[in-house]
Amino acid sequence: MRRNLFAWIPVAGVLIQLAVCTAAVAANLKTSTATKTKYRITGVVKDALGRPIKHAVLSLQGSSGKVVAHASSNDAGEFSFNGIARGTYAVVATSNGFKPATAIVAVSTKGAAPVVVAMEAEKAVSLAVAATRLDKARNSLSPDTGGSKYTFTQQAIQQLPQGSNTPLNQVILQAPGVAQDSYGQLHVRGDHANLQYRINGVQLPEGITGFGQVLSPRFAQSISLLTGVLPAEYGLRTAGVIDIKTKDGLLDNLADVDFYGGQRGTTEPSFEYGGSKGNFSYFVTGQYLGTDRGVEPPTSGPTAIHDTSNQGAGFGYFSYFINSTTRLSLISGTAINHFQIPANPNQPQMFALEDVPVYPSAKVRENQFEQNYFNVLALQGTVGENFDYQLAPFSRYSAVTFNPDHTGDLIYNGAAAKVFRSDWGNGFQLDTAYHGITDHTFRLGGYFDAERAEIDNHESVFPAVGGVQSSDVPISFVNDLALQTWIYSGYIQDEWKPIEKLTINYGVRFDLYDGLVRADQASPRIALEYKLYKGTTLHAGYARQMTPPETELVSVGNIKQLSGTTGAPASKGNGNPTVERDHLFDAGVTQEVIPGLNVGIDSYYKKASELIDEGQFGPALIFETFNYNKGRVWGVEFTSSYNHENIYAYDNFAYSVAQGTQVESGQFNFAPDELKYINSHYIFLDHDQTFTNSAGAVYTWHGFAFSIDGIYGSGLRSGFANTGNLPYYIQVDGGITRRVTLPNHGGVLEFRTAMVNMNDHIYQVRNGSGIGVFAAQYGPRRALYGGIKWELPFTKSASAQTP
């Protein structure tokens, strides 16, 4: 009895407030305005995670405390009171397992706004429930209204032919509008790189470009690619946002070891381990990859010359619940990769080196060593029911060392350069969201990043007169410099639902870049999403965008040093890379044709000034940034997917055009005749691919899963000023998996067989021509792989634990 009395004390307080409010309203209303018109009150009952509560008992109380109506919630948590007069009321909800909850609603001549009654569980919230609630709050910080979102769930990743052994870039290749390039590069919607990587909503600072995949699908709960007109909180790199939600030891209690490998000398052991103890949870994973085909070789044969690679990566996610609404988490990752650069046999010797009359090109031995380390510390939580926040300081260090074959590079290229580049970025990101105003979600946040790049070149060349070698004794130069960049960003935006079917997200961000140049810009954004009718959604938007250059460049001093040598560039111009500014327009529609069958179409147009592009302009496989004065990119994407019982299939097709004109920086990388042509023509960018297609299917039968996926490309650009293009290519991969439960609680074994390029189609990703392309690269040849994963039985659920 005492417990029931205390439970109603808050209700009594609310009634007092109602009485005061009602008296104030009555004092300002004339009795002549009284009317007999009746109104309807509607609402929904939800728990702390926003899930509907069915069969809740509701009563509507007037200012005197008298109950004027009764109702109960349906399976969707919805309720209504009919025939209600104007006034101020209290909606009181009760349900087994929950504390009584109250919400105030005012009925005016315009009716009443929908009511949300949030009920709190009587028992302490478990850690698993708290984690789910905070994950939902974290997702609310990162909306995607108006853009296109393509998500790979953990199940979808596992159903790929190679499962979680699939490199991240090959996972993303299955999304619409993504074209592959050599060295693991991806091009989304006609942009060169310009990708932003986020882990649990936190943007990682950029690292030095290399071959290795720093991030792995192995630690992902889901991977999403966001494109199009994105809300104001997304900036700097906007061609695509790759958003990774990590596995969590609390929600993903697991332990497994995986042994995978096959042809091309491939060995790839890995492990995953996640669990929790008290308020602390953890998830760690690690993998090693050894292969004899680490980089796309310049030869078509299945076995490349000097192409062995050893790659190791580790990742950890650790979280601690300070209380049920506040979580502190640490994300830490590392990737250390060593690559041999494949040799190209039977090439003619171009230069003479003292005491070395013959040096076959097949014996050229170049190597590249890459390091990446990143850490993110995130404090994330909710305040009441209406305010979410996340504050995340971060740090990332990356370095690339290119070691030349001093003799071979001098003989075949006329220059041998040992190149070291490092980048250390530190900063923080703040995101907040406020839901306290009906039909609005306000978001406010900022981003700060300070980066220091070290660029060291130790180069040997031959003396030359008029571009012709004049001595067979090389001379050496050293050019070391450091570059400091600062980025300051802030944004404010509102997600507004003026009517049930329409969502409008509008806002503005401000970016200031201080590095190679100093530039700033205010960038307005607006996007609309309209649910025309059930199963049909329209979206459209506009975004002003600003993209800073990479923190890498070749100095003017270096070019002057090389004057009168075989390393001298053909052109003298060397304007500093600058920021890109563009206008982006996007519109599309998605439609559920029948249950399980979804189709969509999306179109975009980007008009850019100082369009950023990148290229490899020498034997060191490190990219250089340059700008076109003007750029234009447009295209259309078609998507479709079908999911029914034991079959899932998808198909994505894209048409894209990317062009630029007038080289504004890094002109020394171009031949004079190309510069002249580009200054008077719009040319296709080297990474432009007119048609791109990805498709796949998964079929499960009696415990077996059969999967197949494929990619088609019409070919990247080639030739003088990118006026040609490579032939089309098709690559099809397939796989079979079988899961077997071991007796006596021995866990689960998963057997996997995969074949890459099943039709053994020989194709070139690059042929060595085109702007910023130094050598030819071939796609993978047919190869058979297999693996056994043992899911260990000793992990236990921690969902019953409480903070």
mmCIF file of N, CA, C and O in Angstrom, residues 293 299-302 727-731 757 759-765 778-782:
data_model
loop_
_atom_site.group_PDB
_atom_site.id
_atom_site.type_symbol
_atom_site.label_atom_id
_atom_site.label_comp_id
_atom_site.label_asym_id
_atom_site.label_seq_id
_atom_site.Cartn_x
_atom_site.Cartn_y
_atom_site.Cartn_z
ATOM 1 N N ARG A 293 50.780 -12.166 -54.094
ATOM 2 C CA ARG A 293 50.184 -11.201 -55.022
ATOM 3 C C ARG A 293 49.633 -10.038 -54.201
ATOM 4 O O ARG A 293 48.435 -9.855 -54.045
ATOM 5 N N THR A 299 52.251 -7.524 -65.098
ATOM 6 C CA THR A 299 52.226 -8.694 -65.971
ATOM 7 C C THR A 299 50.904 -9.436 -65.788
ATOM 8 O O THR A 299 50.290 -9.393 -64.729
ATOM 9 N N SER A 300 50.481 -10.156 -66.836
ATOM 10 C CA SER A 300 49.167 -10.790 -66.832
ATOM 11 C C SER A 300 49.163 -12.182 -66.222
ATOM 12 O O SER A 300 48.092 -12.710 -65.912
ATOM 13 N N GLY A 301 50.341 -12.777 -66.039
ATOM 14 C CA GLY A 301 50.382 -14.147 -65.540
ATOM 15 C C GLY A 301 49.875 -14.263 -64.111
ATOM 16 O O GLY A 301 49.881 -13.290 -63.346
ATOM 17 N N PRO A 302 49.428 -15.455 -63.718
ATOM 18 C CA PRO A 302 48.918 -15.631 -62.347
ATOM 19 C C PRO A 302 49.984 -15.450 -61.278
ATOM 20 O O PRO A 302 49.678 -15.095 -60.150
ATOM 21 N N PRO A 727 39.513 -1.480 -72.199
ATOM 22 C CA PRO A 727 38.382 -2.368 -72.495
ATOM 23 C C PRO A 727 37.594 -2.699 -71.222
ATOM 24 O O PRO A 727 38.096 -2.587 -70.106
ATOM 25 N N TYR A 728 36.367 -3.136 -71.423
ATOM 26 C CA TYR A 728 35.519 -3.512 -70.293
ATOM 27 C C TYR A 728 36.066 -4.772 -69.628
ATOM 28 O O TYR A 728 36.876 -5.517 -70.204
ATOM 29 N N TYR A 729 35.627 -5.019 -68.418
ATOM 30 C CA TYR A 729 36.029 -6.238 -67.711
ATOM 31 C C TYR A 729 34.856 -6.744 -66.887
ATOM 32 O O TYR A 729 33.939 -6.002 -66.510
ATOM 33 N N ILE A 730 34.879 -8.046 -66.613
ATOM 34 C CA ILE A 730 33.892 -8.699 -65.759
ATOM 35 C C ILE A 730 34.648 -9.650 -64.841
ATOM 36 O O ILE A 730 35.447 -10.461 -65.312
ATOM 37 N N GLN A 731 34.411 -9.536 -63.560
ATOM 38 C CA GLN A 731 35.002 -10.457 -62.591
ATOM 39 C C GLN A 731 33.885 -11.043 -61.728
ATOM 40 O O GLN A 731 33.098 -10.306 -61.133
ATOM 41 N N ASN A 757 37.493 -14.630 -59.314
ATOM 42 C CA ASN A 757 37.600 -14.562 -60.776
ATOM 43 C C ASN A 757 37.397 -15.952 -61.375
ATOM 44 O O ASN A 757 38.285 -16.504 -62.040
ATOM 45 N N ASN A 759 35.830 -17.093 -63.854
ATOM 46 C CA ASN A 759 36.000 -17.245 -65.307
ATOM 47 C C ASN A 759 37.418 -16.934 -65.767
ATOM 48 O O ASN A 759 37.707 -16.976 -66.966
ATOM 49 N N ASP A 760 38.324 -16.624 -64.814
ATOM 50 C CA ASP A 760 39.726 -16.322 -65.101
ATOM 51 C C ASP A 760 39.860 -15.304 -66.231
ATOM 52 O O ASP A 760 40.689 -15.438 -67.135
ATOM 53 N N HIS A 761 39.030 -14.269 -66.150
ATOM 54 C CA HIS A 761 39.074 -13.210 -67.148
ATOM 55 C C HIS A 761 40.315 -12.343 -66.912
ATOM 56 O O HIS A 761 40.510 -11.793 -65.831
ATOM 57 N N ILE A 762 41.174 -12.242 -67.910
ATOM 58 C CA ILE A 762 42.387 -11.441 -67.815
ATOM 59 C C ILE A 762 42.058 -10.016 -68.256
ATOM 60 O O ILE A 762 41.588 -9.795 -69.374
ATOM 61 N N TYR A 763 42.270 -9.056 -67.344
ATOM 62 C CA TYR A 763 41.953 -7.669 -67.688
ATOM 63 C C TYR A 763 42.930 -6.723 -67.003
ATOM 64 O O TYR A 763 43.516 -7.040 -65.972
ATOM 65 N N GLN A 764 43.084 -5.560 -67.614
ATOM 66 C CA GLN A 764 43.937 -4.516 -67.060
ATOM 67 C C GLN A 764 43.086 -3.494 -66.319
ATOM 68 O O GLN A 764 42.097 -2.995 -66.859
ATOM 69 N N VAL A 765 43.481 -3.194 -65.111
ATOM 70 C CA VAL A 765 42.882 -2.068 -64.397
ATOM 71 C C VAL A 765 43.479 -0.776 -64.942
ATOM 72 O O VAL A 765 42.781 0.220 -65.123
ATOM 73 N N TYR A 778 47.347 -5.331 -63.614
ATOM 74 C CA TYR A 778 46.349 -6.329 -63.997
ATOM 75 C C TYR A 778 45.504 -6.720 -62.794
ATOM 76 O O TYR A 778 45.969 -6.742 -61.651
ATOM 77 N N GLY A 779 44.241 -7.039 -63.074
ATOM 78 C CA GLY A 779 43.337 -7.537 -62.052
ATOM 79 C C GLY A 779 43.717 -8.938 -61.623
ATOM 80 O O GLY A 779 44.583 -9.593 -62.225
ATOM 81 N N PRO A 780 43.071 -9.473 -60.578
ATOM 82 C CA PRO A 780 43.438 -10.798 -60.056
ATOM 83 C C PRO A 780 43.105 -11.916 -61.043
ATOM 84 O O PRO A 780 42.149 -11.816 -61.815
ATOM 85 N N ARG A 781 43.910 -12.967 -60.999
ATOM 86 C CA ARG A 781 43.631 -14.170 -61.772
ATOM 87 C C ARG A 781 42.832 -15.149 -60.912
ATOM 88 O O ARG A 781 42.701 -14.989 -59.691
ATOM 89 N N ARG A 782 42.311 -16.172 -61.571
ATOM 90 C CA ARG A 782 41.511 -17.158 -60.844
ATOM 91 C C ARG A 782 42.338 -17.780 -59.720
ATOM 92 O O ARG A 782 43.498 -18.163 -59.906
#
